[in-house]
Structures are given as C-alpha cells and as structure tokens.
Amino acid sequence: MATILVACSVFVGIGFVADFLLGGHQYKQGDWLINTLNQPVRRGPMGSTLIWLSDQMGVGLLEITILVQLGLYLILPITYWRLARRADFAPSALLLALSPAMYFLLWAAVAGAAARKEIFAIAALLLIGLYIVERRSWLLVSATVLLAVGAWGHLVNVMVLPIAAAVLAMPIVLQASHLREPAEVRGFARLDMAALVFLATNGGVATLYAIVYSSVPSVSAICAPLLERGLGPEICDGAISWLTLNSAKGAPLVADRYSSYSHLTRSFLMMFFGFLPLGYLLARLPKEAFQAPLTRGRAIAIIAALSLPILPLYLVAEDWERWIAFHVFCATVFFLLSLHLDLIRLSPRLERQIL
C-alpha cells in the first residue's frame, strides 16, 4: 500500500513542479490567489493571507502557494495509510482502497484536482477518522483548523460539516445501541461538540460573506496585486475570471455544458466506475458480514446520504469530476471506519468468496 501511495504522491508532486516552472496554473494556483487587497470578494481572505505570508517571509508568492498546497496534500497519503493500517485491512478491503475508486488515483487522473480547495475537507475528514481510531485530541483540533480556514476559500468546506458530524456520530450510535462499552468508543465529547459549534458558526459567517460579495464587475483589482508580485497575466484567466459571475449567472453555463451528451456520458461513467469496487463489495458481502445496527440497506443509504450536502455544487460548477471524486472518498472513509468499529466483519471465508 505504501508504495502505491508514494507513487501517487510523486505523480502529484511532479504536477506541482510543472506548475512552478510554467509560472503558475490559472486554476490550481489562481483559485488560491483570489484576494481582497483592493476589494472584498468571495474566496478572497485566503489569497490575502498567502500574499501577506509571501511579503512577510520574503518568499515568492507562487513558491509559498505551491509549498502550502504540497504540505496539505502530504497529509492525505500519510493519514490515509495510518487509518487503513489501524482498520486491519483484509485483502479485499485493500483492493478496494487501491482501486481507481480511491481519491488518490481519481485526483491523479483529473488534471489539477489535487490542488483544489476541497483538499481542506479531504484532509480534515481523514484526520477526524483517525481521531476516532486513535482518540487523540490534536487530530480533531487540526481537522477543525483546516475546515475553518478552508471555509473562507471555498464553500465546499462548509457543506462538508454534516458529513463530519456523521463521521463523529458513528461511535455514539454504537454506544446508544448498547453494542459497545462507553470506554471502548468515542462519542460526542465536549471537544467534539465545541468543534462542531465553532465550525458551524465560522461556516455561517463565511457563507454570508460569500453571498454578499459573490462577484465583481471586473477582475482587474484582483489581478493587480498578483501582477505586482511577478506573476503573469494568464494567472487571471481561469478561476479568477469566474468572479465576474455569481451563482445565478454560472448555473446557465453549467446547464449548457452538460446538455451535451458527451459530457453527461463521461460523468456517468466516472460515477459508475468510481463506485463499482465498493458497490461490488457491498453486493457480494453476505448478510452475516454486517453487524447490528448496520445492515446492507443502511450502508447503502448512509453512502447516498453522505453525497447530499455537496449536491448544490453540481448546479453552479462545471467540474463535476471533482464532486464525484469527493463522493467516492466519503464512501471509502465510511467503509474504513465500519471495518475499524467492527460494523463490517470480513472473515477468511468471506475473503475467499469475494476474491
């Protein structure tokens, strides 16, 4: 497993090096450099912070942006590897995690997706999963910081809060079902509740800010600080250019693109093959593999419910493959924790049947 995770990380790292050599990518770095130095705009506080760090540290703006992105990305394979090991992966579960359904490979296949801002939510959910497994408070604190910061960069990091709450609730559901002793599970402790209340408050303020300052008449004021710091004008041709559109204007563009049969077909195929390994595994598992209160039907319902919070993004954002990858990721985290919490048991006999 470690070899494949390292290989995927190297592949993504090469992409970051290419971005640096080309002077920055209009989406991969451009989205992060939306700023409020000249006027308030949604997603701007994060870019303003990166500009401030660059100025204070005397490091180039592109360099500091890529270093932050790379640091965030490295959380993913390290945390996932630890979570998978603690789940005592059986062979079929290992095949599932390393299949094209897993987000590492999906992100490698989607140009630029490894550097988009849902990386905050991805890393935070993995840290929360590891927090449930290892019961270390700093893991939840770290996840809370990531989601709080990420909320000011992209609202997907606010939409993910119900998913984070659902993940935190898994142990308490077991305790309520009298299937675990209190000492053996991690319920909604004070830190859990404090983190969720803080994130809900922070997310509400970030959402209100994004609604009030949803668009700008021209991106020249956003681009000016970037050009002054040595970046080329092409950095403004991607994510920054979308700032002239609010959700009401962006939705028709999305509808027009996906009225094309080819785009719809590609998205359907990504969804189908993305969920195929997990769907196959859940279909092949016999009834006795699911432990109360989890059943096959409930597992499918939970996976479907985990997809609901970010569905609005399909209406206003063109890159559906990112949201599909996120659905598959959430399902995989649920599967990992179900193994760890003994909600799904894979005996050697079941392994042979599945494989």
PDB file of C-alpha atoms in Angstrom, residues 34-332:
ATOM      1  CA  ILE A  34      -8.095  35.368  -5.246  1.00  0.00           C
ATOM      2  CA  ASN A  35      -7.592  38.204  -2.764  1.00  0.00           C
ATOM      3  CA  THR A  36      -9.253  41.144  -1.033  1.00  0.00           C
ATOM      4  CA  LEU A  37      -6.391  43.616  -1.111  1.00  0.00           C
ATOM      5  CA  ASN A  38      -8.327  46.057  -3.292  1.00  0.00           C
ATOM      6  CA  GLN A  39     -11.927  44.972  -2.764  1.00  0.00           C
ATOM      7  CA  PRO A  40     -13.863  42.285  -0.877  1.00  0.00           C
ATOM      8  CA  VAL A  41     -14.797  39.166  -2.851  1.00  0.00           C
ATOM      9  CA  ARG A  42     -15.717  35.562  -2.088  1.00  0.00           C
ATOM     10  CA  ARG A  43     -12.724  33.231  -1.521  1.00  0.00           C
ATOM     11  CA  GLY A  44     -10.539  36.337  -1.155  1.00  0.00           C
ATOM     12  CA  PRO A  45      -9.381  36.104   2.501  1.00  0.00           C
ATOM     13  CA  MET A  46      -7.293  33.017   1.791  1.00  0.00           C
ATOM     14  CA  GLY A  47      -5.417  34.646  -1.075  1.00  0.00           C
ATOM     15  CA  SER A  48      -4.837  37.769   1.012  1.00  0.00           C
ATOM     16  CA  THR A  49      -3.297  35.605   3.726  1.00  0.00           C
ATOM     17  CA  LEU A  50      -0.952  33.945   1.230  1.00  0.00           C
ATOM     18  CA  ILE A  51       0.104  37.355  -0.097  1.00  0.00           C
ATOM     19  CA  TRP A  52       0.751  38.550   3.462  1.00  0.00           C
ATOM     20  CA  LEU A  53       2.854  35.462   4.204  1.00  0.00           C
ATOM     21  CA  SER A  54       4.821  35.945   1.000  1.00  0.00           C
ATOM     22  CA  ASP A  55       5.536  39.588   1.810  1.00  0.00           C
ATOM     23  CA  GLN A  56       6.474  38.898   5.424  1.00  0.00           C
ATOM     24  CA  MET A  57       8.722  35.914   4.674  1.00  0.00           C
ATOM     25  CA  GLY A  58      10.326  37.356   1.559  1.00  0.00           C
ATOM     26  CA  VAL A  59       9.365  34.245  -0.414  1.00  0.00           C
ATOM     27  CA  GLY A  60       7.858  34.428  -3.891  1.00  0.00           C
ATOM     28  CA  LEU A  61       4.066  34.327  -3.980  1.00  0.00           C
ATOM     29  CA  LEU A  62       3.962  31.358  -6.352  1.00  0.00           C
ATOM     30  CA  GLU A  63       6.506  29.470  -4.253  1.00  0.00           C
ATOM     31  CA  ILE A  64       4.642  29.991  -0.975  1.00  0.00           C
ATOM     32  CA  THR A  65       1.349  28.965  -2.599  1.00  0.00           C
ATOM     33  CA  ILE A  66       2.737  25.724  -4.002  1.00  0.00           C
ATOM     34  CA  LEU A  67       4.514  24.896  -0.731  1.00  0.00           C
ATOM     35  CA  VAL A  68       1.243  25.295   1.187  1.00  0.00           C
ATOM     36  CA  GLN A  69      -0.589  23.140  -1.357  1.00  0.00           C
ATOM     37  CA  LEU A  70       2.064  20.442  -1.244  1.00  0.00           C
ATOM     38  CA  GLY A  71       2.097  20.448   2.556  1.00  0.00           C
ATOM     39  CA  LEU A  72      -1.667  19.996   2.646  1.00  0.00           C
ATOM     40  CA  TYR A  73      -1.553  17.229   0.065  1.00  0.00           C
ATOM     41  CA  LEU A  74       1.065  15.263   2.003  1.00  0.00           C
ATOM     42  CA  ILE A  75      -1.394  14.999   4.894  1.00  0.00           C
ATOM     43  CA  LEU A  76      -3.577  12.783   2.720  1.00  0.00           C
ATOM     44  CA  PRO A  77      -1.392   9.714   1.995  1.00  0.00           C
ATOM     45  CA  ILE A  78       0.159   9.794   5.475  1.00  0.00           C
ATOM     46  CA  THR A  79      -3.177   9.986   7.293  1.00  0.00           C
ATOM     47  CA  TYR A  80      -4.898   7.518   4.976  1.00  0.00           C
ATOM     48  CA  TRP A  81      -2.082   4.999   5.412  1.00  0.00           C
ATOM     49  CA  ARG A  82      -2.371   5.244   9.200  1.00  0.00           C
ATOM     50  CA  LEU A  83      -6.151   4.959   9.097  1.00  0.00           C
ATOM     51  CA  ALA A  84      -6.040   1.949   6.787  1.00  0.00           C
ATOM     52  CA  ARG A  85      -3.457   0.181   8.939  1.00  0.00           C
ATOM     53  CA  ARG A  86      -5.495   0.728  12.081  1.00  0.00           C
ATOM     54  CA  ALA A  87      -8.522  -0.726  10.319  1.00  0.00           C
ATOM     55  CA  ASP A  88      -6.648  -4.056   9.959  1.00  0.00           C
ATOM     56  CA  PHE A  89      -7.314  -4.188   6.245  1.00  0.00           C
ATOM     57  CA  ALA A  90      -8.282  -7.505   4.767  1.00  0.00           C
ATOM     58  CA  PRO A  91      -7.188  -8.262   1.169  1.00  0.00           C
ATOM     59  CA  SER A  92     -10.500  -7.290  -0.425  1.00  0.00           C
ATOM     60  CA  ALA A  93     -10.604  -4.031   1.523  1.00  0.00           C
ATOM     61  CA  LEU A  94      -7.065  -3.309   0.378  1.00  0.00           C
ATOM     62  CA  LEU A  95      -8.096  -3.911  -3.222  1.00  0.00           C
ATOM     63  CA  LEU A  96     -10.983  -1.504  -2.758  1.00  0.00           C
ATOM     64  CA  ALA A  97      -8.817   1.227  -1.292  1.00  0.00           C
ATOM     65  CA  LEU A  98      -6.180   0.964  -4.015  1.00  0.00           C
ATOM     66  CA  SER A  99      -8.661   0.653  -6.870  1.00  0.00           C
ATOM     67  CA  PRO A 100      -9.494   3.536  -9.236  1.00  0.00           C
ATOM     68  CA  ALA A 101     -12.309   4.348  -6.807  1.00  0.00           C
ATOM     69  CA  MET A 102      -9.851   5.778  -4.309  1.00  0.00           C
ATOM     70  CA  TYR A 103      -9.407   9.513  -4.468  1.00  0.00           C
ATOM     71  CA  PHE A 104      -5.620   9.426  -4.868  1.00  0.00           C
ATOM     72  CA  LEU A 105      -5.929   7.807  -8.284  1.00  0.00           C
ATOM     73  CA  LEU A 106      -9.012   9.798  -9.255  1.00  0.00           C
ATOM     74  CA  TRP A 107      -7.222  13.002  -8.440  1.00  0.00           C
ATOM     75  CA  ALA A 108      -4.192  11.898 -10.426  1.00  0.00           C
ATOM     76  CA  ALA A 109      -6.487  11.285 -13.402  1.00  0.00           C
ATOM     77  CA  VAL A 110      -8.202  14.684 -13.168  1.00  0.00           C
ATOM     78  CA  ALA A 111      -5.795  17.430 -14.169  1.00  0.00           C
ATOM     79  CA  GLY A 112      -5.446  20.000 -11.421  1.00  0.00           C
ATOM     80  CA  ALA A 113      -7.836  18.421  -8.920  1.00  0.00           C
ATOM     81  CA  ALA A 114      -5.092  17.621  -6.409  1.00  0.00           C
ATOM     82  CA  ALA A 115      -4.558  21.340  -5.801  1.00  0.00           C
ATOM     83  CA  ARG A 116      -8.160  22.494  -5.474  1.00  0.00           C
ATOM     84  CA  LYS A 117      -9.575  23.739  -2.205  1.00  0.00           C
ATOM     85  CA  GLU A 118     -11.636  20.685  -1.294  1.00  0.00           C
ATOM     86  CA  ILE A 119      -8.263  19.346  -0.154  1.00  0.00           C
ATOM     87  CA  PHE A 120      -9.048  21.045   3.181  1.00  0.00           C
ATOM     88  CA  ALA A 121     -12.199  18.949   3.586  1.00  0.00           C
ATOM     89  CA  ILE A 122     -10.489  15.753   2.386  1.00  0.00           C
ATOM     90  CA  ALA A 123      -7.623  16.148   4.864  1.00  0.00           C
ATOM     91  CA  ALA A 124      -9.991  17.136   7.692  1.00  0.00           C
ATOM     92  CA  LEU A 125     -12.258  14.099   7.238  1.00  0.00           C
ATOM     93  CA  LEU A 126      -9.251  11.780   7.251  1.00  0.00           C
ATOM     94  CA  LEU A 127      -7.976  13.413  10.435  1.00  0.00           C
ATOM     95  CA  ILE A 128     -11.416  13.043  12.043  1.00  0.00           C
ATOM     96  CA  GLY A 129     -11.439   9.362  11.083  1.00  0.00           C
ATOM     97  CA  LEU A 130      -8.011   8.935  12.630  1.00  0.00           C
ATOM     98  CA  TYR A 131      -9.205  10.840  15.700  1.00  0.00           C
ATOM     99  CA  ILE A 132     -11.986   8.282  16.208  1.00  0.00           C
ATOM    100  CA  VAL A 133      -9.459   5.475  15.837  1.00  0.00           C
ATOM    101  CA  GLU A 134      -6.593   6.845  17.956  1.00  0.00           C
ATOM    102  CA  ARG A 135      -8.538   9.105  20.354  1.00  0.00           C
ATOM    103  CA  ARG A 136      -6.010  11.947  20.202  1.00  0.00           C
ATOM    104  CA  SER A 137      -7.478  15.405  20.658  1.00  0.00           C
ATOM    105  CA  TRP A 138      -4.889  17.171  18.498  1.00  0.00           C
ATOM    106  CA  LEU A 139      -6.211  15.312  15.460  1.00  0.00           C
ATOM    107  CA  LEU A 140      -9.682  16.839  15.869  1.00  0.00           C
ATOM    108  CA  VAL A 141      -8.178  20.250  16.605  1.00  0.00           C
ATOM    109  CA  SER A 142      -6.126  20.006  13.401  1.00  0.00           C
ATOM    110  CA  ALA A 143      -9.194  18.980  11.396  1.00  0.00           C
ATOM    111  CA  THR A 144     -11.153  21.887  12.881  1.00  0.00           C
ATOM    112  CA  VAL A 145      -8.449  24.372  11.887  1.00  0.00           C
ATOM    113  CA  LEU A 146      -8.356  23.018   8.331  1.00  0.00           C
ATOM    114  CA  LEU A 147     -12.130  23.244   7.885  1.00  0.00           C
ATOM    115  CA  ALA A 148     -12.276  26.703   9.464  1.00  0.00           C
ATOM    116  CA  VAL A 149      -9.561  28.064   7.170  1.00  0.00           C
ATOM    117  CA  GLY A 150     -10.903  26.220   4.145  1.00  0.00           C
ATOM    118  CA  ALA A 151     -14.380  27.713   4.627  1.00  0.00           C
ATOM    119  CA  TRP A 152     -13.009  31.101   3.593  1.00  0.00           C
ATOM    120  CA  GLY A 153     -11.519  29.641   0.431  1.00  0.00           C
ATOM    121  CA  HIS A 154     -14.407  27.524  -0.884  1.00  0.00           C
ATOM    122  CA  LEU A 155     -17.891  26.771   0.452  1.00  0.00           C
ATOM    123  CA  VAL A 156     -17.412  23.034  -0.120  1.00  0.00           C
ATOM    124  CA  ASN A 157     -15.547  23.154   3.197  1.00  0.00           C
ATOM    125  CA  VAL A 158     -18.753  24.412   4.824  1.00  0.00           C
ATOM    126  CA  MET A 159     -21.012  21.938   3.036  1.00  0.00           C
ATOM    127  CA  VAL A 160     -18.908  19.088   4.401  1.00  0.00           C
ATOM    128  CA  LEU A 161     -19.880  19.821   8.038  1.00  0.00           C
ATOM    129  CA  PRO A 162     -22.874  17.409   8.074  1.00  0.00           C
ATOM    130  CA  ILE A 163     -20.529  14.700   6.784  1.00  0.00           C
ATOM    131  CA  ALA A 164     -18.012  15.467   9.543  1.00  0.00           C
ATOM    132  CA  ALA A 165     -20.809  15.316  12.123  1.00  0.00           C
ATOM    133  CA  ALA A 166     -21.992  11.970  10.722  1.00  0.00           C
ATOM    134  CA  VAL A 167     -18.480  10.526  10.965  1.00  0.00           C
ATOM    135  CA  LEU A 168     -18.154  11.733  14.566  1.00  0.00           C
ATOM    136  CA  ALA A 169     -21.559  10.204  15.347  1.00  0.00           C
ATOM    137  CA  MET A 170     -20.648   6.659  14.311  1.00  0.00           C
ATOM    138  CA  PRO A 171     -19.233   5.594  17.708  1.00  0.00           C
ATOM    139  CA  ILE A 172     -22.033   7.232  19.691  1.00  0.00           C
ATOM    140  CA  VAL A 173     -24.610   5.324  17.633  1.00  0.00           C
ATOM    141  CA  LEU A 174     -22.915   2.089  18.651  1.00  0.00           C
ATOM    142  CA  GLN A 175     -22.944   3.136  22.291  1.00  0.00           C
ATOM    143  CA  ALA A 176     -26.630   4.084  22.095  1.00  0.00           C
ATOM    144  CA  SER A 177     -27.336   0.656  20.638  1.00  0.00           C
ATOM    145  CA  HIS A 178     -25.692  -0.930  23.720  1.00  0.00           C
ATOM    146  CA  LEU A 179     -23.253  -2.724  21.456  1.00  0.00           C
ATOM    147  CA  ARG A 180     -20.115  -1.173  22.940  1.00  0.00           C
ATOM    148  CA  GLU A 181     -18.990  -0.236  26.412  1.00  0.00           C
ATOM    149  CA  PRO A 182     -18.561   3.539  26.860  1.00  0.00           C
ATOM    150  CA  ALA A 183     -14.825   3.113  27.403  1.00  0.00           C
ATOM    151  CA  GLU A 184     -14.469   1.406  24.039  1.00  0.00           C
ATOM    152  CA  VAL A 185     -15.975   4.119  21.869  1.00  0.00           C
ATOM    153  CA  ARG A 186     -15.547   7.777  21.099  1.00  0.00           C
ATOM    154  CA  GLY A 187     -18.803   9.687  21.460  1.00  0.00           C
ATOM    155  CA  PHE A 188     -19.685  13.354  21.229  1.00  0.00           C
ATOM    156  CA  ALA A 189     -17.327  14.567  23.937  1.00  0.00           C
ATOM    157  CA  ARG A 190     -17.020  18.223  24.852  1.00  0.00           C
ATOM    158  CA  LEU A 191     -14.265  18.730  22.304  1.00  0.00           C
ATOM    159  CA  ASP A 192     -16.402  17.157  19.573  1.00  0.00           C
ATOM    160  CA  MET A 193     -19.334  19.444  20.290  1.00  0.00           C
ATOM    161  CA  ALA A 194     -17.146  22.525  20.692  1.00  0.00           C
ATOM    162  CA  ALA A 195     -15.505  21.841  17.333  1.00  0.00           C
ATOM    163  CA  LEU A 196     -18.852  21.424  15.544  1.00  0.00           C
ATOM    164  CA  VAL A 197     -20.356  24.557  17.118  1.00  0.00           C
ATOM    165  CA  PHE A 198     -17.271  26.586  16.207  1.00  0.00           C
ATOM    166  CA  LEU A 199     -17.240  25.247  12.660  1.00  0.00           C
ATOM    167  CA  ALA A 200     -20.961  25.892  12.194  1.00  0.00           C
ATOM    168  CA  THR A 201     -20.525  29.493  13.373  1.00  0.00           C
ATOM    169  CA  ASN A 202     -17.438  30.064  11.262  1.00  0.00           C
ATOM    170  CA  GLY A 203     -19.105  28.421   8.272  1.00  0.00           C
ATOM    171  CA  GLY A 204     -22.207  30.560   8.642  1.00  0.00           C
ATOM    172  CA  VAL A 205     -20.163  33.772   8.652  1.00  0.00           C
ATOM    173  CA  ALA A 206     -18.055  32.575   5.683  1.00  0.00           C
ATOM    174  CA  THR A 207     -21.207  31.672   3.743  1.00  0.00           C
ATOM    175  CA  LEU A 208     -22.785  35.056   4.425  1.00  0.00           C
ATOM    176  CA  TYR A 209     -19.582  36.773   3.298  1.00  0.00           C
ATOM    177  CA  ALA A 210     -19.526  34.711   0.084  1.00  0.00           C
ATOM    178  CA  ILE A 211     -23.157  35.594  -0.652  1.00  0.00           C
ATOM    179  CA  VAL A 212     -22.724  39.330  -0.028  1.00  0.00           C
ATOM    180  CA  TYR A 213     -19.505  39.536  -2.062  1.00  0.00           C
ATOM    181  CA  SER A 214     -20.315  36.872  -4.630  1.00  0.00           C
ATOM    182  CA  SER A 215     -18.971  38.655  -7.705  1.00  0.00           C
ATOM    183  CA  VAL A 216     -17.056  41.668  -9.002  1.00  0.00           C
ATOM    184  CA  PRO A 217     -17.678  43.746 -12.126  1.00  0.00           C
ATOM    185  CA  SER A 218     -14.037  43.361 -13.215  1.00  0.00           C
ATOM    186  CA  VAL A 219     -11.139  41.197 -12.061  1.00  0.00           C
ATOM    187  CA  SER A 220      -8.514  43.876 -12.651  1.00  0.00           C
ATOM    188  CA  ALA A 221      -8.449  44.829  -8.969  1.00  0.00           C
ATOM    189  CA  ILE A 222      -7.985  41.153  -8.016  1.00  0.00           C
ATOM    190  CA  CYS A 223      -5.187  40.628 -10.543  1.00  0.00           C
ATOM    191  CA  ALA A 224      -3.232  43.786  -9.780  1.00  0.00           C
ATOM    192  CA  PRO A 225      -1.553  42.527  -6.551  1.00  0.00           C
ATOM    193  CA  LEU A 226      -0.536  39.322  -8.360  1.00  0.00           C
ATOM    194  CA  LEU A 227       0.983  41.120 -11.329  1.00  0.00           C
ATOM    195  CA  GLU A 228       2.835  43.438  -8.950  1.00  0.00           C
ATOM    196  CA  ARG A 229       4.444  40.382  -7.370  1.00  0.00           C
ATOM    197  CA  GLY A 230       5.755  38.925 -10.605  1.00  0.00           C
ATOM    198  CA  LEU A 231       3.002  36.572 -11.759  1.00  0.00           C
ATOM    199  CA  GLY A 232       1.928  36.615 -15.413  1.00  0.00           C
ATOM    200  CA  PRO A 233      -1.473  37.877 -16.581  1.00  0.00           C
ATOM    201  CA  GLU A 234      -2.513  34.333 -17.591  1.00  0.00           C
ATOM    202  CA  ILE A 235      -2.916  33.503 -13.884  1.00  0.00           C
ATOM    203  CA  CYS A 236      -6.145  35.532 -14.048  1.00  0.00           C
ATOM    204  CA  ASP A 237      -7.658  33.642 -16.995  1.00  0.00           C
ATOM    205  CA  GLY A 238      -9.076  30.730 -15.012  1.00  0.00           C
ATOM    206  CA  ALA A 239     -10.702  30.670 -11.570  1.00  0.00           C
ATOM    207  CA  ILE A 240     -10.267  34.416 -11.101  1.00  0.00           C
ATOM    208  CA  SER A 241     -12.191  35.149 -14.298  1.00  0.00           C
ATOM    209  CA  TRP A 242     -15.228  33.327 -12.835  1.00  0.00           C
ATOM    210  CA  LEU A 243     -15.511  36.024 -10.162  1.00  0.00           C
ATOM    211  CA  THR A 244     -17.475  38.146 -12.609  1.00  0.00           C
ATOM    212  CA  LEU A 245     -20.231  35.531 -12.375  1.00  0.00           C
ATOM    213  CA  ASN A 246     -22.426  34.787  -9.381  1.00  0.00           C
ATOM    214  CA  SER A 247     -24.394  31.557  -8.948  1.00  0.00           C
ATOM    215  CA  ALA A 248     -27.346  32.919 -10.920  1.00  0.00           C
ATOM    216  CA  LYS A 249     -25.119  33.586 -13.921  1.00  0.00           C
ATOM    217  CA  GLY A 250     -22.972  30.470 -13.529  1.00  0.00           C
ATOM    218  CA  ALA A 251     -25.846  27.970 -13.442  1.00  0.00           C
ATOM    219  CA  PRO A 252     -26.897  28.541 -17.089  1.00  0.00           C
ATOM    220  CA  LEU A 253     -23.302  27.968 -18.208  1.00  0.00           C
ATOM    221  CA  VAL A 254     -23.203  24.655 -16.367  1.00  0.00           C
ATOM    222  CA  ALA A 255     -26.567  23.631 -17.821  1.00  0.00           C
ATOM    223  CA  ASP A 256     -25.374  24.494 -21.308  1.00  0.00           C
ATOM    224  CA  ARG A 257     -22.204  22.417 -20.950  1.00  0.00           C
ATOM    225  CA  TYR A 258     -23.953  19.350 -19.570  1.00  0.00           C
ATOM    226  CA  SER A 259     -26.687  19.472 -22.165  1.00  0.00           C
ATOM    227  CA  SER A 260     -24.007  17.815 -24.279  1.00  0.00           C
ATOM    228  CA  TYR A 261     -24.391  14.045 -24.446  1.00  0.00           C
ATOM    229  CA  SER A 262     -20.614  13.526 -24.310  1.00  0.00           C
ATOM    230  CA  HIS A 263     -20.181  15.444 -21.042  1.00  0.00           C
ATOM    231  CA  LEU A 264     -23.077  13.655 -19.391  1.00  0.00           C
ATOM    232  CA  THR A 265     -21.781  10.284 -20.566  1.00  0.00           C
ATOM    233  CA  ARG A 266     -18.310  10.948 -19.203  1.00  0.00           C
ATOM    234  CA  SER A 267     -19.698  11.996 -15.822  1.00  0.00           C
ATOM    235  CA  PHE A 268     -21.935   8.933 -15.674  1.00  0.00           C
ATOM    236  CA  LEU A 269     -19.010   6.637 -16.487  1.00  0.00           C
ATOM    237  CA  MET A 270     -16.851   8.277 -13.813  1.00  0.00           C
ATOM    238  CA  MET A 271     -19.604   7.804 -11.250  1.00  0.00           C
ATOM    239  CA  PHE A 272     -20.205   4.194 -12.319  1.00  0.00           C
ATOM    240  CA  PHE A 273     -16.587   3.061 -12.326  1.00  0.00           C
ATOM    241  CA  GLY A 274     -15.780   5.156  -9.269  1.00  0.00           C
ATOM    242  CA  PHE A 275     -18.362   3.352  -7.150  1.00  0.00           C
ATOM    243  CA  LEU A 276     -18.008  -0.037  -8.863  1.00  0.00           C
ATOM    244  CA  PRO A 277     -15.454  -1.605  -6.439  1.00  0.00           C
ATOM    245  CA  LEU A 278     -17.360  -0.515  -3.328  1.00  0.00           C
ATOM    246  CA  GLY A 279     -20.701  -1.479  -4.855  1.00  0.00           C
ATOM    247  CA  TYR A 280     -19.342  -4.893  -5.828  1.00  0.00           C
ATOM    248  CA  LEU A 281     -18.003  -5.449  -2.332  1.00  0.00           C
ATOM    249  CA  LEU A 282     -21.253  -4.466  -0.612  1.00  0.00           C
ATOM    250  CA  ALA A 283     -23.257  -6.620  -3.031  1.00  0.00           C
ATOM    251  CA  ARG A 284     -21.084  -9.709  -2.505  1.00  0.00           C
ATOM    252  CA  LEU A 285     -20.964  -9.481   1.281  1.00  0.00           C
ATOM    253  CA  PRO A 286     -23.400 -11.935   2.883  1.00  0.00           C
ATOM    254  CA  LYS A 287     -25.884 -10.760   5.477  1.00  0.00           C
ATOM    255  CA  GLU A 288     -23.810 -12.013   8.404  1.00  0.00           C
ATOM    256  CA  ALA A 289     -20.898  -9.722   7.475  1.00  0.00           C
ATOM    257  CA  PHE A 290     -22.922  -6.693   8.600  1.00  0.00           C
ATOM    258  CA  GLN A 291     -23.121  -6.234  12.351  1.00  0.00           C
ATOM    259  CA  ALA A 292     -26.049  -4.511  14.078  1.00  0.00           C
ATOM    260  CA  PRO A 293     -27.108  -1.767  13.820  1.00  0.00           C
ATOM    261  CA  LEU A 294     -25.568  -1.712  10.315  1.00  0.00           C
ATOM    262  CA  THR A 295     -27.238  -3.635   7.508  1.00  0.00           C
ATOM    263  CA  ARG A 296     -26.583  -3.713   3.776  1.00  0.00           C
ATOM    264  CA  GLY A 297     -29.522  -1.404   3.128  1.00  0.00           C
ATOM    265  CA  ARG A 298     -28.423   1.041   5.820  1.00  0.00           C
ATOM    266  CA  ALA A 299     -24.871   1.063   4.486  1.00  0.00           C
ATOM    267  CA  ILE A 300     -26.123   1.979   1.008  1.00  0.00           C
ATOM    268  CA  ALA A 301     -28.456   4.619   2.475  1.00  0.00           C
ATOM    269  CA  ILE A 302     -25.631   6.170   4.510  1.00  0.00           C
ATOM    270  CA  ILE A 303     -23.329   6.307   1.479  1.00  0.00           C
ATOM    271  CA  ALA A 304     -26.084   8.003  -0.511  1.00  0.00           C
ATOM    272  CA  ALA A 305     -26.781  10.445   2.338  1.00  0.00           C
ATOM    273  CA  LEU A 306     -23.093  11.389   2.540  1.00  0.00           C
ATOM    274  CA  SER A 307     -23.381  12.647  -1.039  1.00  0.00           C
ATOM    275  CA  LEU A 308     -26.260  15.026  -0.346  1.00  0.00           C
ATOM    276  CA  PRO A 309     -24.508  18.030   1.266  1.00  0.00           C
ATOM    277  CA  ILE A 310     -22.455  18.934  -1.805  1.00  0.00           C
ATOM    278  CA  LEU A 311     -25.105  18.267  -4.463  1.00  0.00           C
ATOM    279  CA  PRO A 312     -25.767  22.036  -4.942  1.00  0.00           C
ATOM    280  CA  LEU A 313     -22.267  22.368  -6.414  1.00  0.00           C
ATOM    281  CA  TYR A 314     -23.400  20.418  -9.490  1.00  0.00           C
ATOM    282  CA  LEU A 315     -25.706  23.315 -10.346  1.00  0.00           C
ATOM    283  CA  VAL A 316     -23.108  26.092 -10.270  1.00  0.00           C
ATOM    284  CA  ALA A 317     -19.703  24.486 -11.002  1.00  0.00           C
ATOM    285  CA  GLU A 318     -18.641  22.789 -14.227  1.00  0.00           C
ATOM    286  CA  ASP A 319     -16.018  20.359 -12.908  1.00  0.00           C
ATOM    287  CA  TRP A 320     -18.329  17.543 -11.844  1.00  0.00           C
ATOM    288  CA  GLU A 321     -15.448  15.048 -11.718  1.00  0.00           C
ATOM    289  CA  ARG A 322     -14.195  16.763  -8.549  1.00  0.00           C
ATOM    290  CA  TRP A 323     -17.509  16.247  -6.792  1.00  0.00           C
ATOM    291  CA  ILE A 324     -17.728  12.633  -7.979  1.00  0.00           C
ATOM    292  CA  ALA A 325     -14.263  12.002  -6.537  1.00  0.00           C
ATOM    293  CA  PHE A 326     -15.424  13.551  -3.276  1.00  0.00           C
ATOM    294  CA  HIS A 327     -18.472  11.241  -3.101  1.00  0.00           C
ATOM    295  CA  VAL A 328     -16.242   8.201  -3.558  1.00  0.00           C
ATOM    296  CA  PHE A 329     -13.842   9.489  -0.936  1.00  0.00           C
ATOM    297  CA  CYS A 330     -16.597   9.904   1.682  1.00  0.00           C
ATOM    298  CA  ALA A 331     -17.859   6.390   0.974  1.00  0.00           C
ATOM    299  CA  THR A 332     -14.350   4.997   1.402  1.00  0.00           C
TER     300      THR A 332
END
